[in-house]
Amino acid sequence: MTGTKTGTKTGSKTSAETRTDAGARTGTLLAGGIVAGPLFLVASLIQGLTREGFDFTRNAFSQLSLGGLGWIQVIVFLLTGLLAIAGAIGMRRVLRGAPGGVWAPRLVGVFGASFVLAGVFTADPGDGFPAGTPKGSSGSVSAHGAVHLGGATVGFLALCAAFLVLATYFADRGQRGWALASRLVPVGVLAGSSASSVSVLAFTAGAALGLLWLSAVTVRLRATTPPTQHTPQR
């Protein structure tokens, strides 16, 4: 009798700890999605302020991958992409069985993959950067530059679609403010992208909006994960 009861309690405790550990791992994955955007923006801002020839009104953050210190931005791109992919895996766990639970994580994963691609295929020089590059557009796009631009376009379109899918999740839970914002943010991101030929700052602002909103919704989703504390032993 005693052995049976002890075994039952031990088995129950192990099951509870397993669930707790799974929740902790999910929270860690979601943390990747939270820090991805701020990491990219802060690292890019610091480099933009310190690297010779970079002008926020003419040059995109992608061009920081060029020049002697370009390896720093390449690493930033790769880390940002991998963290976003980790966040997507965490989202899949949290949203399993919920509205948007299938496509939102997949689309965020595509967005993360686009950053990894951008780290491998760099942008073209132009508008005075790297230092010594003539100002103005060269009028031609290299093969790696085309892959970079194409990947970025697909990535941000996927992110916008992910926000729209997440809007259905928030609406289903009665979180109308989050649902509304998740529908409006894609408008701002796409508006900034559309204005990129006229203003690099508009493109940068639109991209930053998307990155920061990804952090915001991931924080919100992380709040729905189980607590990570173990059940007190008696």
Tab-separated table of C-alpha atoms in Angstrom:
chain	number	residue	atom	x	y	z
A	1	MET	CA	0.000	0.000	0.000
A	2	THR	CA	2.687	2.463	1.039
A	3	GLY	CA	4.844	1.608	-1.961
A	4	THR	CA	1.908	2.133	-4.315
A	5	LYS	CA	1.029	5.516	-2.872
A	6	THR	CA	4.642	6.627	-2.966
A	7	GLY	CA	4.953	5.557	-6.572
A	8	THR	CA	1.773	7.433	-7.497
A	9	LYS	CA	2.965	10.609	-5.831
A	10	THR	CA	6.369	10.326	-7.443
A	11	GLY	CA	4.811	9.781	-10.866
A	12	SER	CA	2.458	12.742	-10.362
A	13	LYS	CA	5.330	15.006	-9.332
A	14	THR	CA	7.381	13.975	-12.333
A	15	SER	CA	4.478	14.772	-14.659
A	16	ALA	CA	4.032	18.210	-13.084
A	17	GLU	CA	7.726	18.967	-13.352
A	18	THR	CA	7.702	17.868	-16.993
A	19	ARG	CA	4.900	20.321	-17.745
A	20	THR	CA	6.759	23.047	-15.868
A	21	ASP	CA	9.977	22.383	-17.771
A	22	ALA	CA	8.076	22.475	-21.074
A	23	GLY	CA	6.594	25.835	-20.092
A	24	ALA	CA	10.040	27.146	-19.218
A	25	ARG	CA	11.435	26.051	-22.577
A	26	THR	CA	8.521	27.702	-24.381
A	27	GLY	CA	9.128	30.906	-22.448
A	28	THR	CA	12.788	30.827	-23.423
A	29	LEU	CA	11.926	30.381	-27.102
A	30	LEU	CA	9.465	33.266	-26.936
A	31	ALA	CA	12.154	35.421	-25.319
A	32	GLY	CA	14.079	35.046	-28.575
A	33	GLY	CA	11.199	36.621	-30.474
A	34	ILE	CA	11.018	39.410	-27.921
A	35	VAL	CA	14.657	40.492	-28.154
A	36	ALA	CA	15.121	39.962	-31.916
A	37	GLY	CA	13.732	43.339	-33.010
A	38	PRO	CA	15.319	45.514	-30.295
A	39	LEU	CA	18.673	43.779	-30.830
A	40	PHE	CA	18.632	44.587	-34.539
A	41	LEU	CA	17.515	48.179	-34.074
A	42	VAL	CA	19.898	49.064	-31.238
A	43	ALA	CA	22.896	47.433	-32.938
A	44	SER	CA	22.077	49.171	-36.226
A	45	LEU	CA	21.596	52.573	-34.590
A	46	ILE	CA	24.935	52.334	-32.790
A	47	GLN	CA	26.730	51.388	-35.982
A	48	GLY	CA	24.962	54.070	-37.991
A	49	LEU	CA	26.126	56.692	-35.522
A	50	THR	CA	29.718	55.518	-35.447
A	51	ARG	CA	30.590	54.337	-38.952
A	52	GLU	CA	32.127	56.813	-41.365
A	53	GLY	CA	29.964	57.816	-44.310
A	54	PHE	CA	26.683	56.367	-43.041
A	55	ASP	CA	23.738	58.761	-43.320
A	56	PHE	CA	20.364	57.765	-41.889
A	57	THR	CA	18.588	59.872	-44.511
A	58	ARG	CA	20.307	58.117	-47.428
A	59	ASN	CA	21.437	54.694	-46.268
A	60	ALA	CA	19.477	51.661	-45.120
A	61	PHE	CA	20.588	49.547	-42.162
A	62	SER	CA	21.236	46.699	-44.605
A	63	GLN	CA	24.233	48.574	-46.011
A	64	LEU	CA	25.985	48.350	-42.663
A	65	SER	CA	26.917	44.802	-43.732
A	66	LEU	CA	29.409	46.372	-46.149
A	67	GLY	CA	32.931	47.652	-45.575
A	68	GLY	CA	35.630	46.604	-43.155
A	69	LEU	CA	33.297	46.376	-40.172
A	70	GLY	CA	30.435	44.908	-42.160
A	71	TRP	CA	30.883	41.538	-40.442
A	72	ILE	CA	29.267	43.030	-37.343
A	73	GLN	CA	25.993	43.705	-39.120
A	74	VAL	CA	26.152	40.315	-40.819
A	75	ILE	CA	26.259	38.710	-37.368
A	76	VAL	CA	23.407	40.981	-36.242
A	77	PHE	CA	21.307	39.839	-39.195
A	78	LEU	CA	22.014	36.179	-38.478
A	79	LEU	CA	21.312	36.475	-34.742
A	80	THR	CA	18.114	38.431	-35.341
A	81	GLY	CA	16.875	35.826	-37.796
A	82	LEU	CA	17.668	32.888	-35.521
A	83	LEU	CA	16.032	34.572	-32.532
A	84	ALA	CA	12.899	35.299	-34.573
A	85	ILE	CA	12.769	31.655	-35.676
A	86	ALA	CA	13.075	30.584	-32.028
A	87	GLY	CA	10.197	32.920	-31.218
A	88	ALA	CA	8.151	31.332	-33.996
A	89	ILE	CA	8.697	27.882	-32.475
A	90	GLY	CA	7.563	29.238	-29.113
A	91	MET	CA	4.485	30.760	-30.741
A	92	ARG	CA	3.576	27.415	-32.258
A	93	ARG	CA	3.589	25.870	-28.791
A	94	VAL	CA	1.511	28.626	-27.204
A	95	LEU	CA	-0.989	28.885	-30.066
A	96	ARG	CA	-1.500	25.144	-30.612
A	97	GLY	CA	-5.219	24.585	-31.235
A	98	ALA	CA	-6.051	28.322	-31.151
A	99	PRO	CA	-7.200	30.551	-34.034
A	100	GLY	CA	-4.122	31.472	-36.062
A	101	GLY	CA	-2.097	28.782	-34.339
A	102	VAL	CA	-0.897	27.220	-37.570
A	103	TRP	CA	-0.052	30.123	-39.841
A	104	ALA	CA	1.150	32.836	-37.464
A	105	PRO	CA	4.228	30.846	-36.333
A	106	ARG	CA	4.993	29.760	-39.900
A	107	LEU	CA	4.878	33.322	-41.176
A	108	VAL	CA	7.065	34.606	-38.358
A	109	GLY	CA	9.461	31.764	-39.164
A	110	VAL	CA	9.609	32.961	-42.777
A	111	PHE	CA	10.372	36.456	-41.506
A	112	GLY	CA	13.226	35.111	-39.388
A	113	ALA	CA	14.585	33.117	-42.321
A	114	SER	CA	14.607	36.291	-44.435
A	115	PHE	CA	17.010	37.904	-41.949
A	116	VAL	CA	19.314	34.912	-42.100
A	117	LEU	CA	19.213	35.210	-45.885
A	118	ALA	CA	19.974	38.938	-45.626
A	119	GLY	CA	23.035	38.125	-43.556
A	120	VAL	CA	24.339	35.749	-46.212
A	121	PHE	CA	23.472	37.908	-49.247
A	122	THR	CA	24.471	41.495	-48.525
A	123	ALA	CA	22.952	44.679	-49.936
A	124	ASP	CA	24.692	46.717	-52.617
A	125	PRO	CA	26.774	49.805	-51.783
A	126	GLY	CA	25.378	53.184	-52.714
A	127	ASP	CA	24.621	56.751	-51.688
A	128	GLY	CA	28.041	57.348	-50.183
A	129	PHE	CA	28.344	54.153	-48.157
A	130	PRO	CA	30.714	52.506	-47.528
A	131	ALA	CA	32.945	55.572	-47.322
A	132	GLY	CA	34.249	56.450	-50.760
A	133	THR	CA	31.207	55.156	-52.638
A	134	PRO	CA	29.755	57.819	-54.990
A	135	LYS	CA	26.539	59.420	-53.806
A	136	GLY	CA	23.334	58.559	-55.613
A	137	SER	CA	22.049	55.293	-57.000
A	138	SER	CA	24.314	53.204	-59.216
A	139	GLY	CA	21.318	52.203	-61.336
A	140	SER	CA	22.220	48.509	-61.265
A	141	VAL	CA	21.606	45.692	-58.785
A	142	SER	CA	23.999	42.795	-58.262
A	143	ALA	CA	22.848	39.198	-57.939
A	144	HIS	CA	23.422	39.124	-54.166
A	145	GLY	CA	21.761	42.532	-53.858
A	146	ALA	CA	18.692	41.236	-55.684
A	147	VAL	CA	18.464	38.212	-53.378
A	148	HIS	CA	18.812	40.533	-50.382
A	149	LEU	CA	16.021	42.822	-51.581
A	150	GLY	CA	13.765	39.951	-52.608
A	151	GLY	CA	14.230	38.175	-49.296
A	152	ALA	CA	13.503	41.351	-47.340
A	153	THR	CA	10.321	41.946	-49.329
A	154	VAL	CA	9.050	38.416	-48.747
A	155	GLY	CA	10.061	38.575	-45.079
A	156	PHE	CA	8.209	41.767	-44.231
A	157	LEU	CA	5.149	40.681	-46.213
A	158	ALA	CA	5.154	37.471	-44.159
A	159	LEU	CA	5.454	39.487	-40.948
A	160	CYS	CA	2.501	41.686	-41.930
A	161	ALA	CA	0.459	38.579	-42.736
A	162	ALA	CA	1.429	37.084	-39.359
A	163	PHE	CA	0.097	40.173	-37.578
A	164	LEU	CA	-3.201	39.890	-39.439
A	165	VAL	CA	-3.468	36.232	-38.460
A	166	LEU	CA	-2.651	37.076	-34.842
A	167	ALA	CA	-5.424	39.679	-34.943
A	168	THR	CA	-7.920	36.802	-35.234
A	169	TYR	CA	-6.358	35.178	-32.175
A	170	PHE	CA	-6.608	38.347	-30.103
A	171	ALA	CA	-10.151	39.020	-31.305
A	172	ASP	CA	-11.182	35.493	-30.330
A	173	ARG	CA	-9.878	36.147	-26.822
A	174	GLY	CA	-11.720	39.454	-26.575
A	175	GLN	CA	-8.506	41.512	-26.688
A	176	ARG	CA	-9.863	44.100	-29.079
A	177	GLY	CA	-7.076	46.631	-28.654
A	178	TRP	CA	-4.422	44.074	-29.561
A	179	ALA	CA	-6.533	42.837	-32.464
A	180	LEU	CA	-6.997	46.352	-33.829
A	181	ALA	CA	-3.324	47.250	-33.480
A	182	SER	CA	-2.315	44.004	-35.189
A	183	ARG	CA	-4.435	45.057	-38.168
A	184	LEU	CA	-3.114	48.629	-38.256
A	185	VAL	CA	0.612	47.936	-37.852
A	186	PRO	CA	0.870	46.166	-41.245
A	187	VAL	CA	-0.521	49.324	-42.856
A	188	GLY	CA	2.329	51.340	-41.356
A	189	VAL	CA	4.946	48.759	-42.345
A	190	LEU	CA	3.704	48.600	-45.939
A	191	ALA	CA	3.397	52.389	-46.155
A	192	GLY	CA	7.025	52.763	-45.109
A	193	SER	CA	8.111	50.152	-47.632
A	194	SER	CA	6.134	51.841	-50.421
A	195	ALA	CA	7.802	55.170	-49.646
A	196	SER	CA	11.317	53.692	-49.636
A	197	SER	CA	12.127	55.079	-53.092
A	198	VAL	CA	11.380	58.580	-51.817
A	199	SER	CA	12.567	58.391	-48.218
A	200	VAL	CA	14.912	55.865	-46.635
A	201	LEU	CA	13.804	57.130	-43.233
A	202	ALA	CA	10.211	56.135	-44.036
A	203	PHE	CA	11.352	52.608	-44.874
A	204	THR	CA	13.445	52.438	-41.702
A	205	ALA	CA	10.503	53.648	-39.597
A	206	GLY	CA	8.162	51.085	-41.155
A	207	ALA	CA	10.606	48.242	-40.599
A	208	ALA	CA	11.215	49.360	-37.007
A	209	LEU	CA	7.460	49.416	-36.380
A	210	GLY	CA	7.176	45.825	-37.557
A	211	LEU	CA	10.122	44.648	-35.478
A	212	LEU	CA	8.883	46.339	-32.315
A	213	TRP	CA	5.324	45.074	-32.748
A	214	LEU	CA	6.689	41.550	-33.120
A	215	SER	CA	8.318	42.022	-29.712
A	216	ALA	CA	5.084	43.392	-28.268
A	217	VAL	CA	2.833	40.545	-29.436
A	218	THR	CA	5.411	37.976	-28.355
A	219	VAL	CA	5.477	39.517	-24.871
A	220	ARG	CA	1.695	39.216	-24.844
A	221	LEU	CA	1.804	35.587	-25.905
A	222	ARG	CA	4.512	34.776	-23.375
A	223	ALA	CA	2.176	35.955	-20.637
A	224	THR	CA	-0.100	33.024	-21.500
A	225	THR	CA	2.564	30.364	-20.838
A	226	PRO	CA	2.359	28.259	-17.662
A	227	PRO	CA	4.332	29.444	-14.613
A	228	THR	CA	7.877	28.141	-14.448
A	229	GLN	CA	8.005	27.547	-10.700
A	230	HIS	CA	8.053	23.949	-9.506
A	231	THR	CA	5.194	22.774	-7.322
A	232	PRO	CA	6.360	23.009	-3.686
A	233	GLN	CA	7.242	19.621	-2.241
A	234	ARG	CA	5.486	18.449	0.900
